[in-house]
mmCIF file of C-alpha atoms and ligand atoms in Angstrom:
data_model
loop_
_atom_site.group_PDB
_atom_site.id
_atom_site.type_symbol
_atom_site.label_atom_id
_atom_site.label_comp_id
_atom_site.label_asym_id
_atom_site.label_seq_id
_atom_site.Cartn_x
_atom_site.Cartn_y
_atom_site.Cartn_z
ATOM 1 C CA MET A 1434 15.638 5.882 12.050
ATOM 2 C CA ASN A 1435 13.117 3.032 11.961
ATOM 3 C CA THR A 1436 10.356 2.932 14.497
ATOM 4 C CA LEU A 1437 9.433 -0.332 16.184
ATOM 5 C CA ASN A 1438 6.198 -1.060 17.986
ATOM 6 C CA ILE A 1439 5.889 -4.089 20.233
ATOM 7 C CA ILE A 1440 2.311 -5.290 20.579
ATOM 8 C CA VAL A 1441 1.652 -7.248 23.752
ATOM 9 C CA PRO A 1442 -1.791 -8.785 24.315
ATOM 10 C CA CYS A 1443 -2.384 -9.190 28.052
ATOM 11 C CA TYR A 1444 -5.078 -11.189 29.725
ATOM 12 C CA ASN A 1445 -4.711 -11.502 33.482
ATOM 13 C CA GLU A 1446 -0.959 -10.959 33.403
ATOM 14 C CA GLU A 1447 -0.531 -8.811 36.545
ATOM 15 C CA LYS A 1448 2.260 -11.064 37.842
ATOM 16 C CA THR A 1449 4.291 -11.170 34.670
ATOM 17 C CA LEU A 1450 4.170 -7.645 33.259
ATOM 18 C CA ASN A 1451 6.833 -5.848 35.344
ATOM 19 C CA ASN A 1452 9.283 -8.622 34.793
ATOM 20 C CA PHE A 1453 8.390 -8.758 31.108
ATOM 21 C CA TYR A 1454 8.901 -5.054 30.543
ATOM 22 C CA PHE A 1455 12.199 -5.112 32.407
ATOM 23 C CA GLU A 1456 13.613 -7.987 30.346
ATOM 24 C CA LEU A 1457 12.292 -6.566 27.097
ATOM 25 C CA SER A 1458 13.691 -3.087 27.644
ATOM 26 C CA GLU A 1459 17.081 -4.521 28.606
ATOM 27 C CA HIS A 1460 17.279 -6.055 25.159
ATOM 28 C CA LEU A 1461 15.778 -3.134 23.265
ATOM 29 C CA LYS A 1462 18.155 -0.606 24.824
ATOM 30 C CA LYS A 1463 21.011 -2.411 23.137
ATOM 31 C CA ILE A 1464 19.542 -1.876 19.673
ATOM 32 C CA TYR A 1465 20.560 1.661 18.794
ATOM 33 C CA SER A 1466 19.229 1.752 15.257
ATOM 34 C CA ILE A 1467 15.554 1.906 16.247
ATOM 35 C CA LYS A 1468 13.126 4.009 18.187
ATOM 36 C CA TRP A 1469 10.869 1.620 20.070
ATOM 37 C CA ASN A 1470 7.539 1.689 21.847
ATOM 38 C CA VAL A 1471 5.590 -0.990 23.711
ATOM 39 C CA LEU A 1472 1.842 -1.153 23.166
ATOM 40 C CA PHE A 1473 0.046 -3.215 25.807
ATOM 41 C CA ILE A 1474 -3.447 -4.413 24.946
ATOM 42 C CA ASP A 1475 -5.378 -5.232 28.085
ATOM 43 C CA ASP A 1476 -7.860 -7.776 26.797
ATOM 44 C CA GLY A 1477 -10.525 -7.221 29.446
ATOM 45 C CA SER A 1478 -8.458 -8.707 32.272
ATOM 46 C CA SER A 1479 -10.331 -9.422 35.481
ATOM 47 C CA ASP A 1480 -7.252 -8.937 37.697
ATOM 48 C CA ASN A 1481 -5.041 -5.907 38.257
ATOM 49 C CA THR A 1482 -3.371 -6.001 34.830
ATOM 50 C CA LEU A 1483 -4.605 -2.584 33.709
ATOM 51 C CA ASN A 1484 -3.291 -0.868 36.856
ATOM 52 C CA VAL A 1485 0.070 -2.574 36.491
ATOM 53 C CA ILE A 1486 0.222 -1.288 32.906
ATOM 54 C CA LYS A 1487 -0.772 2.230 34.014
ATOM 55 C CA ASP A 1488 1.925 2.266 36.688
ATOM 56 C CA LEU A 1489 4.503 1.209 34.135
ATOM 57 C CA ALA A 1490 3.248 3.824 31.674
ATOM 58 C CA ASN A 1491 3.589 6.533 34.310
ATOM 59 C CA LYS A 1492 7.187 5.578 34.978
ATOM 60 C CA GLU A 1493 8.349 5.025 31.394
ATOM 61 C CA ASP A 1494 7.632 7.191 28.399
ATOM 62 C CA ASN A 1495 7.776 4.558 25.670
ATOM 63 C CA ILE A 1496 4.687 2.705 26.794
ATOM 64 C CA SER A 1497 1.191 3.086 25.417
ATOM 65 C CA TYR A 1498 -1.861 0.988 26.124
ATOM 66 C CA ILE A 1499 -5.351 0.113 25.024
ATOM 67 C CA SER A 1500 -7.875 -1.457 27.345
ATOM 68 C CA PHE A 1501 -10.834 -3.400 25.953
ATOM 69 C CA SER A 1502 -14.357 -3.193 27.318
ATOM 70 C CA ARG A 1503 -14.312 -6.970 27.855
ATOM 71 C CA ASN A 1504 -12.307 -10.044 26.892
ATOM 72 C CA PHE A 1505 -12.268 -10.234 23.087
ATOM 73 C CA GLY A 1506 -9.503 -12.807 22.708
ATOM 74 C CA LYS A 1507 -5.877 -12.632 21.669
ATOM 75 C CA GLU A 1508 -6.598 -12.395 17.952
ATOM 76 C CA SER A 1509 -8.690 -9.265 18.487
ATOM 77 C CA ALA A 1510 -5.991 -7.816 20.730
ATOM 78 C CA ILE A 1511 -3.382 -8.299 18.020
ATOM 79 C CA TYR A 1512 -5.676 -6.720 15.441
ATOM 80 C CA ALA A 1513 -6.244 -3.702 17.706
ATOM 81 C CA GLY A 1514 -2.497 -3.396 18.225
ATOM 82 C CA LEU A 1515 -1.785 -3.398 14.498
ATOM 83 C CA GLU A 1516 -4.615 -1.002 13.737
ATOM 84 C CA ASN A 1517 -3.370 1.487 16.317
ATOM 85 C CA SER A 1518 0.252 1.378 15.289
ATOM 86 C CA ASP A 1519 1.945 3.615 12.751
ATOM 87 C CA ALA A 1520 5.444 2.227 13.267
ATOM 88 C CA ASP A 1521 7.640 0.975 10.411
ATOM 89 C CA LEU A 1522 7.985 -2.396 12.104
ATOM 90 C CA ASN A 1523 5.612 -4.250 14.390
ATOM 91 C CA ILE A 1524 6.345 -7.161 16.685
ATOM 92 C CA MET A 1525 3.644 -9.291 18.286
ATOM 93 C CA MET A 1526 4.752 -10.868 21.495
ATOM 94 C CA ASP A 1527 3.259 -12.706 24.512
ATOM 95 C CA ALA A 1528 3.514 -11.153 27.938
ATOM 96 C CA ASP A 1529 4.693 -14.318 29.674
ATOM 97 C CA LEU A 1530 8.312 -14.255 28.392
ATOM 98 C CA GLN A 1531 7.719 -17.421 26.400
ATOM 99 C CA ASP A 1532 8.796 -15.372 23.406
ATOM 100 C CA PRO A 1533 12.465 -14.561 24.052
ATOM 101 C CA PRO A 1534 13.181 -10.813 23.603
ATOM 102 C CA SER A 1535 16.777 -11.778 22.823
ATOM 103 C CA LEU A 1536 15.630 -12.680 19.302
ATOM 104 C CA ILE A 1537 14.524 -9.145 18.433
ATOM 105 C CA ALA A 1538 17.942 -7.935 17.295
ATOM 106 C CA GLU A 1539 18.236 -10.900 14.932
ATOM 107 C CA MET A 1540 14.696 -10.317 13.650
ATOM 108 C CA ILE A 1541 15.481 -6.699 12.778
ATOM 109 C CA LYS A 1542 18.600 -7.818 10.963
ATOM 110 C CA HIS A 1543 16.598 -10.146 8.740
ATOM 111 C CA VAL A 1544 14.104 -7.400 7.890
ATOM 112 C CA ASN A 1545 17.000 -5.145 6.928
ATOM 113 C CA ASP A 1546 18.201 -7.971 4.676
ATOM 114 C CA GLY A 1547 14.936 -7.754 2.745
ATOM 115 C CA TYR A 1548 12.495 -10.086 4.476
ATOM 116 C CA ASP A 1549 8.921 -8.877 5.020
ATOM 117 C CA ILE A 1550 8.067 -11.203 7.886
ATOM 118 C CA VAL A 1551 10.378 -12.730 10.458
ATOM 119 C CA ALA A 1552 8.439 -15.486 12.177
ATOM 120 C CA SER A 1553 9.398 -17.720 15.037
ATOM 121 C CA ARG A 1554 8.844 -21.404 15.472
ATOM 122 C CA ARG A 1555 9.189 -23.644 18.488
ATOM 123 C CA VAL A 1556 11.175 -26.729 17.636
ATOM 124 C CA THR A 1557 10.385 -28.619 20.824
ATOM 125 C CA ARG A 1558 7.244 -28.824 22.853
ATOM 126 C CA LYS A 1559 9.165 -29.429 26.078
ATOM 127 C CA GLY A 1560 7.187 -28.709 29.228
ATOM 128 C CA GLU A 1561 3.908 -29.348 27.511
ATOM 129 C CA PRO A 1562 1.714 -32.342 28.424
ATOM 130 C CA PRO A 1563 2.378 -35.118 25.833
ATOM 131 C CA ILE A 1564 -1.310 -35.528 25.083
ATOM 132 C CA ARG A 1565 -1.520 -31.841 24.198
ATOM 133 C CA SER A 1566 1.486 -32.081 21.884
ATOM 134 C CA PHE A 1567 -0.063 -35.122 20.250
ATOM 135 C CA PHE A 1568 -3.310 -33.329 19.480
ATOM 136 C CA ALA A 1569 -1.478 -30.205 18.356
ATOM 137 C CA ARG A 1570 0.527 -32.262 15.831
ATOM 138 C CA LEU A 1571 -2.615 -34.009 14.674
ATOM 139 C CA PHE A 1572 -4.295 -30.644 14.133
ATOM 140 C CA TYR A 1573 -1.456 -29.342 11.946
ATOM 141 C CA LYS A 1574 -1.423 -32.535 9.887
ATOM 142 C CA LEU A 1575 -5.177 -32.298 9.402
ATOM 143 C CA ILE A 1576 -5.390 -28.632 8.505
ATOM 144 C CA ASN A 1577 -2.511 -28.840 6.024
ATOM 145 C CA LEU A 1578 -4.136 -31.844 4.439
ATOM 146 C CA LEU A 1579 -7.486 -30.099 4.163
ATOM 147 C CA SER A 1580 -6.507 -26.590 3.125
ATOM 148 C CA ASN A 1581 -4.176 -25.439 0.393
ATOM 149 C CA ILE A 1582 -2.382 -22.825 2.463
ATOM 150 C CA ASN A 1583 0.638 -23.871 4.477
ATOM 151 C CA ILE A 1584 0.216 -23.645 8.237
ATOM 152 C CA VAL A 1585 3.490 -24.300 10.018
ATOM 153 C CA ASP A 1586 3.624 -26.619 13.039
ATOM 154 C CA GLY A 1587 4.924 -24.878 16.132
ATOM 155 C CA ALA A 1588 4.624 -21.411 14.582
ATOM 156 C CA ARG A 1589 4.188 -18.791 17.283
ATOM 157 C CA ASP A 1590 2.406 -15.495 17.030
ATOM 158 C CA TYR A 1591 5.795 -13.975 17.909
ATOM 159 C CA LYS A 1592 6.616 -12.201 14.645
ATOM 160 C CA LEU A 1593 8.199 -9.101 13.246
ATOM 161 C CA ILE A 1594 6.374 -7.584 10.283
ATOM 162 C CA THR A 1595 6.881 -4.560 8.082
ATOM 163 C CA LYS A 1596 4.385 -1.747 7.582
ATOM 164 C CA GLN A 1597 3.315 -3.236 4.263
ATOM 165 C CA VAL A 1598 2.531 -6.602 5.853
ATOM 166 C CA THR A 1599 0.692 -4.837 8.681
ATOM 167 C CA ASP A 1600 -1.531 -3.061 6.179
ATOM 168 C CA SER A 1601 -2.186 -6.333 4.366
ATOM 169 C CA ILE A 1602 -3.255 -8.050 7.573
ATOM 170 C CA LEU A 1603 -5.561 -5.159 8.394
ATOM 171 C CA GLU A 1604 -7.184 -5.600 4.979
ATOM 172 C CA LEU A 1605 -8.498 -8.957 6.174
ATOM 173 C CA LYS A 1606 -11.341 -7.641 8.244
ATOM 174 C CA GLU A 1607 -13.048 -10.925 9.043
ATOM 175 C CA TYR A 1608 -14.644 -11.265 12.436
ATOM 176 C CA ASN A 1609 -13.508 -14.850 12.989
ATOM 177 C CA ARG A 1610 -9.766 -14.344 13.049
ATOM 178 C CA PHE A 1611 -7.329 -17.208 12.853
ATOM 179 C CA SER A 1612 -3.940 -15.577 12.591
ATOM 180 C CA LYS A 1613 -1.962 -18.692 11.706
ATOM 181 C CA GLY A 1614 -4.171 -19.033 8.658
ATOM 182 C CA ILE A 1615 -4.098 -15.315 7.902
ATOM 183 C CA PHE A 1616 -0.305 -15.379 7.752
ATOM 184 C CA GLY A 1617 -0.417 -18.446 5.534
ATOM 185 C CA TRP A 1618 -2.853 -16.660 3.256
ATOM 186 C CA ILE A 1619 -1.181 -13.271 2.792
ATOM 187 C CA GLY A 1620 2.135 -14.640 1.563
ATOM 188 C CA PHE A 1621 5.215 -12.321 1.567
ATOM 189 C CA LYS A 1622 8.838 -13.292 2.026
ATOM 190 C CA THR A 1623 9.131 -14.980 5.397
ATOM 191 C CA LYS A 1624 12.220 -15.851 7.391
ATOM 192 C CA TRP A 1625 11.699 -18.550 10.043
ATOM 193 C CA ILE A 1626 13.787 -18.553 13.160
ATOM 194 C CA GLU A 1627 13.650 -21.466 15.528
ATOM 195 C CA TYR A 1628 13.977 -21.710 19.262
ATOM 196 C CA GLU A 1629 13.382 -24.129 22.098
ATOM 197 C CA ASN A 1630 10.162 -23.946 24.055
ATOM 198 C CA ILE A 1631 10.379 -21.906 27.238
ATOM 199 C CA GLU A 1632 7.971 -22.417 30.109
ATOM 200 C CA ARG A 1633 5.720 -19.625 31.294
ATOM 201 C CA THR A 1634 7.357 -17.455 33.972
ATOM 202 C CA ASN A 1635 4.266 -16.857 36.069
ATOM 203 C CA GLY A 1636 0.598 -17.666 36.114
ATOM 204 C CA GLU A 1637 -0.976 -20.279 33.899
ATOM 205 C CA SER A 1638 -1.716 -20.588 30.227
ATOM 206 C CA SER A 1639 -5.226 -19.281 29.740
ATOM 207 C CA TRP A 1640 -5.896 -21.982 27.156
ATOM 208 C CA SER A 1641 -7.789 -25.002 28.343
ATOM 209 C CA PHE A 1642 -7.877 -28.133 26.277
ATOM 210 C CA TRP A 1643 -11.440 -27.322 25.264
ATOM 211 C CA ASP A 1644 -10.360 -23.825 24.124
ATOM 212 C CA LEU A 1645 -7.662 -25.373 21.953
ATOM 213 C CA PHE A 1646 -10.172 -27.802 20.495
ATOM 214 C CA LYS A 1647 -12.552 -24.980 19.603
ATOM 215 C CA TYR A 1648 -9.640 -22.976 18.195
ATOM 216 C CA SER A 1649 -8.682 -25.893 15.947
ATOM 217 C CA ILE A 1650 -12.217 -26.251 14.622
ATOM 218 C CA GLU A 1651 -12.278 -22.493 14.093
ATOM 219 C CA GLY A 1652 -9.024 -22.715 12.145
ATOM 220 C CA ILE A 1653 -10.247 -25.489 9.917
ATOM 221 C CA ILE A 1654 -13.621 -23.842 9.272
ATOM 222 C CA SER A 1655 -12.023 -20.440 8.588
ATOM 223 C CA PHE A 1656 -9.540 -21.561 6.002
ATOM 224 C CA THR A 1657 -10.966 -24.508 4.158
ATOM 225 C CA THR A 1658 -14.300 -25.779 2.948
ATOM 226 C CA ALA A 1659 -12.934 -29.332 2.723
ATOM 227 C CA PRO A 1660 -15.281 -30.657 5.479
ATOM 228 C CA LEU A 1661 -18.225 -29.720 3.254
ATOM 229 C CA HIS A 1662 -16.722 -31.756 0.421
ATOM 230 C CA ILE A 1663 -16.117 -34.666 2.765
ATOM 231 C CA ALA A 1664 -19.757 -34.568 3.813
ATOM 232 C CA THR A 1665 -20.881 -34.447 0.184
ATOM 233 C CA VAL A 1666 -18.604 -37.281 -0.922
ATOM 234 C CA SER A 1667 -19.576 -39.539 1.980
ATOM 235 C CA GLY A 1668 -23.214 -38.822 1.157
ATOM 236 C CA ILE A 1669 -22.641 -39.950 -2.428
ATOM 237 C CA ILE A 1670 -20.724 -43.070 -1.374
ATOM 238 C CA PHE A 1671 -23.427 -44.136 1.072
ATOM 239 C CA SER A 1672 -26.167 -43.560 -1.480
ATOM 240 C CA ILE A 1673 -24.353 -45.786 -3.965
ATOM 241 C CA ILE A 1674 -23.845 -48.524 -1.364
ATOM 242 C CA ALA A 1675 -27.513 -48.300 -0.360
ATOM 243 C CA PHE A 1676 -28.642 -48.472 -3.992
ATOM 244 C CA ILE A 1677 -26.544 -51.564 -4.692
ATOM 245 C CA SER A 1678 -27.750 -53.345 -1.559
ATOM 246 C CA ILE A 1679 -31.387 -52.607 -2.404
ATOM 247 C CA ILE A 1680 -30.935 -54.231 -5.817
ATOM 248 C CA VAL A 1681 -29.135 -57.211 -4.284
ATOM 249 C CA ILE A 1682 -31.888 -57.722 -1.704
ATOM 250 C CA ILE A 1683 -34.691 -57.460 -4.282
ATOM 251 C CA LEU A 1684 -32.967 -59.941 -6.594
ATOM 252 C CA LYS A 1685 -32.242 -62.311 -3.709
ATOM 253 C CA THR A 1686 -35.881 -62.249 -2.644
ATOM 254 C CA LEU A 1687 -37.175 -62.745 -6.186
ATOM 255 C CA ILE A 1688 -34.764 -65.484 -7.236
ATOM 256 C CA MET A 1689 -34.244 -67.432 -4.028
ATOM 257 C CA GLY A 1690 -37.462 -66.449 -2.258
ATOM 258 C CA ASP A 1691 -35.319 -65.595 0.723
ATOM 259 C CA PRO A 1692 -37.248 -63.653 3.365
ATOM 260 C CA VAL A 1693 -35.187 -60.669 4.550
ATOM 261 C CA GLU A 1694 -33.526 -61.360 7.869
ATOM 262 C CA GLY A 1695 -31.331 -59.453 10.224
ATOM 263 C CA TRP A 1696 -33.055 -56.856 12.307
ATOM 264 C CA PRO A 1697 -29.854 -55.951 14.265
ATOM 265 C CA SER A 1698 -27.843 -55.258 11.131
ATOM 266 C CA THR A 1699 -30.623 -53.037 9.770
ATOM 267 C CA VAL A 1700 -30.721 -51.011 12.959
ATOM 268 C CA SER A 1701 -26.940 -50.617 13.004
ATOM 269 C CA ILE A 1702 -26.952 -49.384 9.441
ATOM 270 C CA ILE A 1703 -29.762 -46.908 10.176
ATOM 271 C CA LEU A 1704 -27.858 -45.613 13.201
ATOM 272 C CA PHE A 1705 -24.627 -45.382 11.240
ATOM 273 C CA VAL A 1706 -26.144 -43.486 8.338
ATOM 274 C CA GLY A 1707 -28.119 -41.306 10.771
ATOM 275 C CA GLY A 1708 -24.857 -40.465 12.519
ATOM 276 C CA ILE A 1709 -23.217 -39.457 9.262
ATOM 277 C CA GLN A 1710 -26.222 -37.298 8.429
ATOM 278 C CA LEU A 1711 -26.139 -35.506 11.756
ATOM 279 C CA PHE A 1712 -22.393 -35.015 11.436
ATOM 280 C CA SER A 1713 -22.816 -33.516 7.977
ATOM 281 C CA ILE A 1714 -25.590 -31.223 9.143
ATOM 282 C CA GLY A 1715 -23.313 -30.199 12.016
ATOM 283 C CA VAL A 1716 -20.517 -29.340 9.574
ATOM 284 C CA LEU A 1717 -22.954 -27.333 7.507
ATOM 285 C CA GLY A 1718 -24.137 -25.581 10.661
ATOM 286 C CA GLN A 1719 -20.584 -24.595 11.574
ATOM 287 C CA TYR A 1720 -20.181 -22.755 8.299
ATOM 288 C CA LEU A 1721 -23.633 -21.257 8.532
ATOM 289 C CA GLY A 1722 -22.864 -20.001 12.040
ATOM 290 C CA LYS A 1723 -19.678 -18.336 10.817
ATOM 291 C CA ILE A 1724 -21.525 -16.710 7.928
ATOM 292 C CA TYR A 1725 -24.154 -15.450 10.368
ATOM 293 C CA LEU A 1726 -21.529 -13.838 12.589
ATOM 294 C CA GLU A 1727 -19.665 -12.346 9.630
ATOM 295 C CA THR A 1728 -22.786 -10.805 8.129
ATOM 296 C CA LYS A 1729 -23.476 -8.895 11.346
ATOM 297 C CA LYS A 1730 -20.288 -6.898 10.672
ATOM 298 C CA ARG A 1731 -19.653 -6.355 14.347
ATOM 299 C CA PRO A 1732 -16.447 -4.582 15.383
ATOM 300 C CA ILE A 1733 -13.516 -6.855 16.214
ATOM 301 C CA TYR A 1734 -12.946 -5.105 19.556
ATOM 302 C CA LEU A 1735 -14.227 -2.212 21.679
ATOM 303 C CA ILE A 1736 -11.916 0.159 23.509
ATOM 304 C CA LYS A 1737 -12.735 1.362 27.011
ATOM 305 C CA GLU A 1738 -9.657 3.500 27.573
ATOM 306 C CA LYS A 1739 -6.313 4.133 25.940
ATOM 307 C CA LYS A 1740 -3.154 6.170 26.169
ATOM 308 C CA PHE A 1741 -0.707 6.896 23.390
HETATM 309 N N1 UDP B 2599 -4.190 -13.471 25.867
HETATM 310 C C1 UDP B 2599 -5.102 -12.461 25.513
HETATM 311 N N2 UDP B 2599 -6.440 -12.739 25.525
HETATM 312 C C2 UDP B 2599 -6.942 -13.957 25.846
HETATM 313 C C3 UDP B 2599 -6.001 -14.983 26.151
HETATM 314 C C4 UDP B 2599 -4.655 -14.709 26.149
HETATM 315 O O1 UDP B 2599 -4.708 -11.337 25.221
HETATM 316 O O2 UDP B 2599 -8.155 -14.126 25.844
HETATM 317 C C5 UDP B 2599 -2.744 -13.165 25.851
HETATM 318 C C6 UDP B 2599 -1.995 -13.578 27.121
HETATM 319 O O3 UDP B 2599 -2.017 -12.572 28.089
HETATM 320 C C7 UDP B 2599 -0.584 -13.799 26.601
HETATM 321 C C8 UDP B 2599 -0.833 -14.319 25.192
HETATM 322 O O4 UDP B 2599 -2.160 -13.913 24.837
HETATM 323 O O5 UDP B 2599 0.159 -12.613 26.518
HETATM 324 C C9 UDP B 2599 -0.690 -15.822 25.102
HETATM 325 O O6 UDP B 2599 -1.490 -16.446 26.077
HETATM 326 P P1 UDP B 2599 -1.048 -17.772 26.814
HETATM 327 O O7 UDP B 2599 0.341 -17.641 27.333
HETATM 328 O O8 UDP B 2599 -2.125 -18.075 27.796
HETATM 329 O O9 UDP B 2599 -1.122 -18.801 25.616
HETATM 330 P P2 UDP B 2599 -0.008 -19.879 25.180
HETATM 331 O O10 UDP B 2599 1.356 -19.279 25.352
HETATM 332 O O11 UDP B 2599 -0.251 -21.038 26.075
HETATM 333 O O12 UDP B 2599 -0.342 -20.130 23.743
HETATM 334 MG MG1 MG B 2600 2.178 -18.325 26.794
#
C-alpha cells in the first residue's frame, strides 16, 4: 500500500485548522488504497496555531507536526515538510481550504497512470483585487520572457509528487527558495489539473502587496540573469549614443562655429544616464546580496519542537 504525506505550512491559522483537518480527512477516508498522514509545519505562528495542532494531534493518530523557532516563510516550511517525510507520495497544501481536498483522489489516479508530478492551476482569479491580478499576470509574462524555464501562470503550490521528485527537490539546497522556479527547473512528467479560485475560509492572506512584489523580484533574480544582460546592453547602447553625439557636437562647433547651447537638455541627459547607472548598480547589488546569503550556508529552517 502506498503511503501519502500531506504537508501543510501554517502561519497564524488557528481559525482554519480544525475545519481544514475535518474536510481533508473526510476526503482521505474515502481513498482506501493509501495510508495517509498529515504533517503540519507551524511556521513560527504568533497566535495559537501550535496549540490547535497539538490538540488535533492528541485526538487523531495520523497527525505529525514540526514547529519552527521563528517565521521562516512558506518555502522553508515546504522544504522542512519534504525533508522530514519518507512517504511514497507527498502533497503540499495550504491550510485555508483554498486548495480543494476533493482533488486528491484524482491526483493519485494520475500518479498511478505514470505521472511524476500532479500540479494544480487556478484558471480564474475570482475574488482577487483586479490590480493584484494585473500585476500577477505581468509578473508571469516578464519572468517567462526573461528566463528559459517555463513558469506557469496561476500555478499553485498545491501538488502531488512522487518520492523521486521529492528527492530531486531536496537536492536543490539553495537558501533563496522560489518553488515555482524550482518546479520549472527540475522537469519530470507533469499533469496539470485546473480549478476555479476559491476564497479563503477564515483569516486573511498573509501576503501584502509589498510581499508579492519582493517575491516577484526574488523569483526573477533566482532563476535568470537576464537583468544583468539588460543592464550591460543598455550601458553599451548609451555609450554609443553618447559617442555619436560628442562627434556631432565637435563637428558642429568646428564647422559652423556654433556655441553649445541647451543647459536643460544636458541636465536631463545627465539625470537620465545617472538613473540608468543607479538602476544597473541596484540590479548588480541584488545578485550580490543573494550570493552573500548563499555563501553563508545557513540552514533553511530551525526546528523548536516536533512530533512524529
Ligand atoms: N504560510 C506560511 N508561512 C508564511 C506565510 C504563509 O507557512 O510566512 C502558509 C499559510 O499558513 C497558508 C499558506 O502558507 O497555509 C498560504 O498562505 P496564504 O493563504 O496567506 O497565501 P495565498 O493563498 O494568498 O497565496
Ligand atoms: Mg491562501
